[in-house]
Tab-separated table of C-alpha atoms in Angstrom:
chain	number	residue	atom	x	y	z
A	621	TYR	CA	95.368	118.254	94.387
A	622	TRP	CA	98.992	117.677	93.362
A	623	LEU	CA	101.279	119.534	91.026
A	624	SER	CA	104.932	119.606	90.056
A	625	TYR	CA	107.369	122.337	91.092
A	626	LYS	CA	107.216	123.838	87.564
A	627	GLN	CA	103.321	123.810	87.607
A	628	ALA	CA	103.314	125.686	90.909
A	629	PHE	CA	105.802	128.178	89.496
A	630	ASP	CA	103.774	128.631	86.269
A	631	MET	CA	100.670	129.366	88.382
A	632	GLY	CA	102.563	132.208	90.083
A	633	GLY	CA	103.352	130.475	93.263
A	634	ASN	CA	106.002	128.253	94.758
A	635	VAL	CA	106.711	125.283	96.930
A	636	LYS	CA	107.172	126.090	100.606
A	637	ARG	CA	110.762	125.944	101.815
A	638	GLY	CA	111.732	122.547	103.280
A	639	GLU	CA	108.797	120.564	101.735
A	640	LYS	CA	109.546	117.200	100.317
A	641	SER	CA	108.102	115.885	97.149
A	642	SER	CA	106.162	112.635	96.583
A	643	LEU	CA	106.860	110.230	93.768
A	644	VAL	CA	104.073	109.164	91.363
A	645	THR	CA	104.524	106.778	88.493
A	646	LEU	CA	102.699	106.214	85.233
A	647	TRP	CA	102.887	103.136	83.001
A	648	LYS	CA	102.131	103.475	79.342
A	649	PHE	CA	102.150	100.796	76.664
A	650	LEU	CA	103.401	102.096	73.289
A	651	LYS	CA	102.351	100.426	70.040
A	652	THR	CA	105.347	99.412	67.899
A	653	GLY	CA	103.419	99.066	64.649
A	654	GLN	CA	104.275	95.411	64.549
A	655	THR	CA	102.161	92.291	65.286
A	656	ASP	CA	103.052	89.062	66.986
A	657	ALA	CA	102.393	85.477	65.747
A	658	ASN	CA	98.705	85.715	66.788
A	659	GLY	CA	98.127	88.876	64.932
A	660	LYS	CA	97.997	91.108	68.007
A	661	ASP	CA	99.724	94.524	68.118
A	662	LYS	CA	103.140	94.405	69.856
A	663	THR	CA	103.637	96.908	72.584
A	664	LEU	CA	106.462	98.164	74.720
A	665	PRO	CA	106.004	99.225	78.381
A	666	LEU	CA	107.154	102.728	79.199
A	667	LEU	CA	107.607	103.932	82.710
A	668	ARG	CA	107.370	107.575	83.561
A	669	TYR	CA	107.705	109.145	87.015
A	670	PHE	CA	107.078	112.546	88.419
A	671	ARG	CA	107.972	114.438	91.600
A	672	VAL	CA	104.897	116.234	92.865
A	673	PHE	CA	103.716	118.342	95.814
A	674	ASN	CA	100.339	118.562	97.481
A	675	PHE	CA	98.475	121.939	97.268
A	676	THR	CA	99.009	122.387	101.087
A	677	GLN	CA	102.763	122.277	100.498
A	678	CYS	CA	102.570	125.292	98.150
A	679	GLU	CA	102.051	128.999	98.555
A	680	GLY	CA	100.985	131.833	96.368
A	681	ILE	CA	98.446	129.796	94.330
A	682	GLU	CA	94.697	129.229	94.533
A	683	LEU	CA	92.970	125.905	94.524
A	684	PRO	CA	91.204	125.412	91.137
A	685	LYS	CA	87.421	125.664	91.376
A	686	TRP	CA	87.038	122.110	90.078
A	687	ALA	CA	89.115	120.804	92.987
A	688	GLN	CA	87.626	122.921	95.734
A	689	SER	CA	84.666	120.646	96.221
A	690	GLU	CA	87.050	117.721	96.684
A	691	ALA	CA	89.365	119.516	99.091
A	692	VAL	CA	89.665	117.686	102.412
A	693	ALA	CA	89.963	119.802	105.566
A	694	ASP	CA	92.444	118.766	108.295
A	695	LEU	CA	90.984	115.932	110.361
A	696	LYS	CA	89.792	116.986	113.798
A	697	PHE	CA	91.236	114.058	115.580
A	698	SER	CA	89.280	112.735	118.607
A	699	CYS	CA	90.833	109.868	120.549
A	700	LYS	CA	88.627	106.722	120.884
A	701	PRO	CA	88.923	105.421	124.475
A	702	ALA	CA	88.444	101.792	123.442
A	703	CYS	CA	91.312	102.001	120.933
A	704	GLU	CA	93.625	103.881	123.432
A	705	LYS	CA	92.897	101.209	125.975
A	706	ILE	CA	94.138	98.548	123.510
A	707	ILE	CA	97.265	100.593	122.643
A	708	LYS	CA	98.199	101.265	126.250
A	709	GLY	CA	97.322	97.680	127.303
A	710	TYR	CA	99.849	96.169	124.841
A	711	VAL	CA	102.307	95.097	127.481
A	712	GLY	CA	105.898	95.140	126.290
A	713	GLY	CA	104.885	96.549	122.959
A	714	PRO	CA	107.072	98.497	120.558
A	715	LYS	CA	107.780	102.276	120.651
A	716	ILE	CA	105.494	104.332	118.464
A	717	ILE	CA	107.230	107.165	116.651
A	718	LYS	CA	106.162	109.807	114.119
A	719	GLY	CA	107.218	109.103	110.514
A	720	GLU	CA	106.313	109.761	106.876
A	721	ARG	CA	104.595	106.452	106.398
A	722	ALA	CA	103.042	103.644	108.468
A	723	SER	CA	105.489	100.806	108.986
A	724	TYR	CA	106.962	98.473	111.583
A	725	ARG	CA	110.796	98.074	111.869
A	726	PRO	CA	111.842	94.860	113.509
A	727	SER	CA	115.519	95.888	113.851
A	728	SER	CA	114.640	98.793	116.194
A	729	ASP	CA	111.300	97.399	117.270
A	730	GLU	CA	109.523	100.651	116.415
A	731	ILE	CA	106.188	101.447	114.788
A	732	SER	CA	106.288	104.549	112.528
A	733	MET	CA	103.008	106.477	112.148
A	734	PRO	CA	102.265	109.610	110.071
A	735	ASP	CA	100.518	112.559	111.761
A	736	LYS	CA	97.003	111.765	112.878
A	737	LYS	CA	95.525	114.608	110.904
A	738	SER	CA	96.824	113.199	107.644
A	739	PHE	CA	94.361	110.268	107.773
A	740	VAL	CA	90.931	110.451	106.149
A	741	SER	CA	89.188	109.508	109.402
A	742	VAL	CA	89.959	108.679	113.079
A	743	ASP	CA	89.043	105.057	112.397
A	744	ALA	CA	91.444	104.892	109.503
A	745	TYR	CA	94.273	105.962	111.823
A	746	TYR	CA	93.509	103.284	114.416
A	747	SER	CA	92.992	100.573	111.865
A	748	THR	CA	96.401	101.384	110.291
A	749	LEU	CA	98.083	101.391	113.691
A	750	PHE	CA	96.444	98.085	114.605
A	751	HIS	CA	97.874	96.598	111.367
A	752	GLU	CA	101.363	97.675	112.348
A	753	MET	CA	100.880	96.549	115.865
A	754	THR	CA	99.909	93.060	114.662
A	755	HIS	CA	103.138	93.016	112.603
A	756	SER	CA	105.086	93.844	115.747
A	757	THR	CA	103.823	90.702	117.604
A	758	GLY	CA	106.124	88.739	115.236
A	759	HIS	CA	109.186	90.173	116.852
A	760	ALA	CA	111.607	87.612	118.335
A	761	SER	CA	110.820	88.800	121.896
A	762	ARG	CA	107.126	88.171	121.372
A	763	LEU	CA	105.584	85.503	119.085
A	764	ASN	CA	108.774	85.121	117.013
A	765	ARG	CA	107.456	85.061	113.436
A	766	ASP	CA	109.946	85.392	110.508
A	767	LEU	CA	109.709	89.064	109.516
A	768	GLN	CA	112.832	89.163	107.267
A	769	ASN	CA	111.280	87.988	104.038
A	770	GLY	CA	111.376	89.992	100.852
A	771	PHE	CA	108.331	91.614	99.214
A	772	GLY	CA	106.295	89.167	97.203
A	773	SER	CA	107.656	86.033	98.842
A	774	ASP	CA	105.154	83.418	100.229
A	775	GLU	CA	106.208	84.303	103.817
A	776	TYR	CA	105.839	88.010	103.187
A	777	SER	CA	102.363	87.493	101.798
A	778	LYS	CA	101.479	85.353	104.780
A	779	GLU	CA	102.674	88.037	107.150
A	780	GLU	CA	100.583	90.650	105.379
A	781	LEU	CA	97.485	88.391	105.742
A	782	ILE	CA	98.251	87.986	109.418
A	783	ALA	CA	98.573	91.767	110.000
A	784	GLU	CA	95.374	92.675	108.168
A	785	MET	CA	93.315	89.897	109.754
A	786	GLY	CA	94.749	90.766	113.215
A	787	ALA	CA	93.807	94.436	112.607
A	788	SER	CA	90.333	93.339	111.697
A	789	PHE	CA	90.036	91.419	114.992
A	790	LEU	CA	91.228	94.504	116.938
A	791	ASN	CA	88.939	96.747	114.975
A	792	ALA	CA	85.926	94.630	115.954
A	793	THR	CA	87.022	94.603	119.612
A	794	ALA	CA	87.357	98.413	119.732
A	795	GLY	CA	84.375	99.215	117.519
A	796	VAL	CA	86.475	100.717	114.763
A	797	VAL	CA	84.462	101.139	111.530
A	798	THR	CA	86.572	100.668	108.363
A	799	GLU	CA	85.988	100.392	104.647
A	800	PHE	CA	85.156	96.689	104.594
A	801	GLU	CA	85.423	96.404	100.780
A	802	GLN	CA	88.966	97.878	100.844
A	803	SER	CA	90.149	95.537	103.646
A	804	ALA	CA	88.566	92.556	101.930
A	805	ALA	CA	90.219	93.524	98.640
A	806	TYR	CA	93.632	93.805	100.400
A	807	ILE	CA	93.239	90.388	101.960
A	808	LYS	CA	92.033	88.869	98.663
A	809	GLY	CA	95.041	90.337	96.873
A	810	TRP	CA	97.503	88.480	99.086
A	811	LEU	CA	95.378	85.377	99.087
A	812	SER	CA	95.568	85.207	95.305
A	813	LYS	CA	99.101	83.828	95.562
A	814	PHE	CA	97.663	80.862	97.447
A	815	GLU	CA	94.490	80.163	95.563
A	816	GLY	CA	93.005	76.899	96.686
A	817	ASP	CA	95.331	76.466	99.655
A	818	ASP	CA	92.850	76.229	102.491
A	819	LYS	CA	95.569	75.182	104.904
A	820	PHE	CA	97.471	78.398	104.346
A	821	VAL	CA	94.425	80.468	105.012
A	822	MET	CA	93.659	78.661	108.207
A	823	GLN	CA	97.274	79.064	109.370
A	824	ALA	CA	97.222	82.795	108.720
A	825	ALA	CA	93.943	83.226	110.522
A	826	GLY	CA	95.157	81.268	113.521
A	827	LEU	CA	98.326	83.283	113.764
A	828	ALA	CA	96.299	86.506	113.355
A	829	GLN	CA	94.084	85.453	116.221
A	830	LYS	CA	97.136	84.655	118.369
A	831	ALA	CA	98.659	88.047	117.529
A	832	SER	CA	95.497	89.985	118.482
A	833	ASP	CA	95.220	87.965	121.680
A	834	HIS	CA	98.812	88.812	122.542
A	835	ILE	CA	98.073	92.519	122.076
A	836	LEU	CA	94.954	92.317	124.149
A	837	GLY	CA	96.771	90.343	126.845
A	838	TYR	CA	94.751	87.143	126.449
A	839	THR	CA	96.228	83.748	126.792
A	840	TYR	CA	94.789	80.518	125.532
A	841	GLN	CA	94.777	79.114	129.118
A	842	GLU	CA	92.677	82.010	130.287
A	843	GLU	CA	90.244	81.472	127.314
A	844	GLU	CA	90.004	77.757	128.218
A	845	LEU	CA	89.299	78.566	131.896
A	846	LYS	CA	86.559	81.003	130.805
A	847	ASN	CA	85.026	78.360	128.664
A	848	ASP	CA	85.255	75.830	131.449
A	849	ASP	CA	83.437	78.231	133.738
A	850	SER	CA	80.681	78.924	131.338
A	851	ASP	CA	80.151	75.239	130.806
A	852	ASP	CA	79.756	74.693	134.563
A	853	GLU	CA	77.097	77.424	134.669
């Protein structure tokens, strides 16, 4: 439940001191009253934005009844040993610090993660962290992928695919249960830039596997030795 500063004030309350607002945007298409060459109405895009605060950032107001059933209590976070083992086993990994949003910064080699209780589930937290950990394998001191590309570029899209696929591999290893449809839609969104490019998909999947193996401490030589041993048996 979100509201503006004025809405909180109008309801007899206020925003708590020191709280920071979040930005939300709204696109509208306004009819001009004119038509184009095909007889369709001409429209103009209008962007509006608002600074809002979550109900938990306010004081002196009550949550509306219609929103009470949708209110989410603070997550009671319980560490998953399999996930913690992967995190601690990431030899030479980046520093994990607390931040407002999940991200990886190559310049300082740091992963920023919001408070654990701000996630909808324990698995959602670990899945997000695994995504950022996969990004971090691209650092020059590790697998040396190019992480300096701008949003929307081909290489940026490829890196996002690698991170999400890598996270999926780590999720499977640790037994993390995620919203499959959401993850699949995320991957599909980035793949749309490369429709029909099977080579690109295979490259991204291969790099994702290499990234997850790096985090888990596997090497391809070790894997080959394991396969050779199993063949001998």
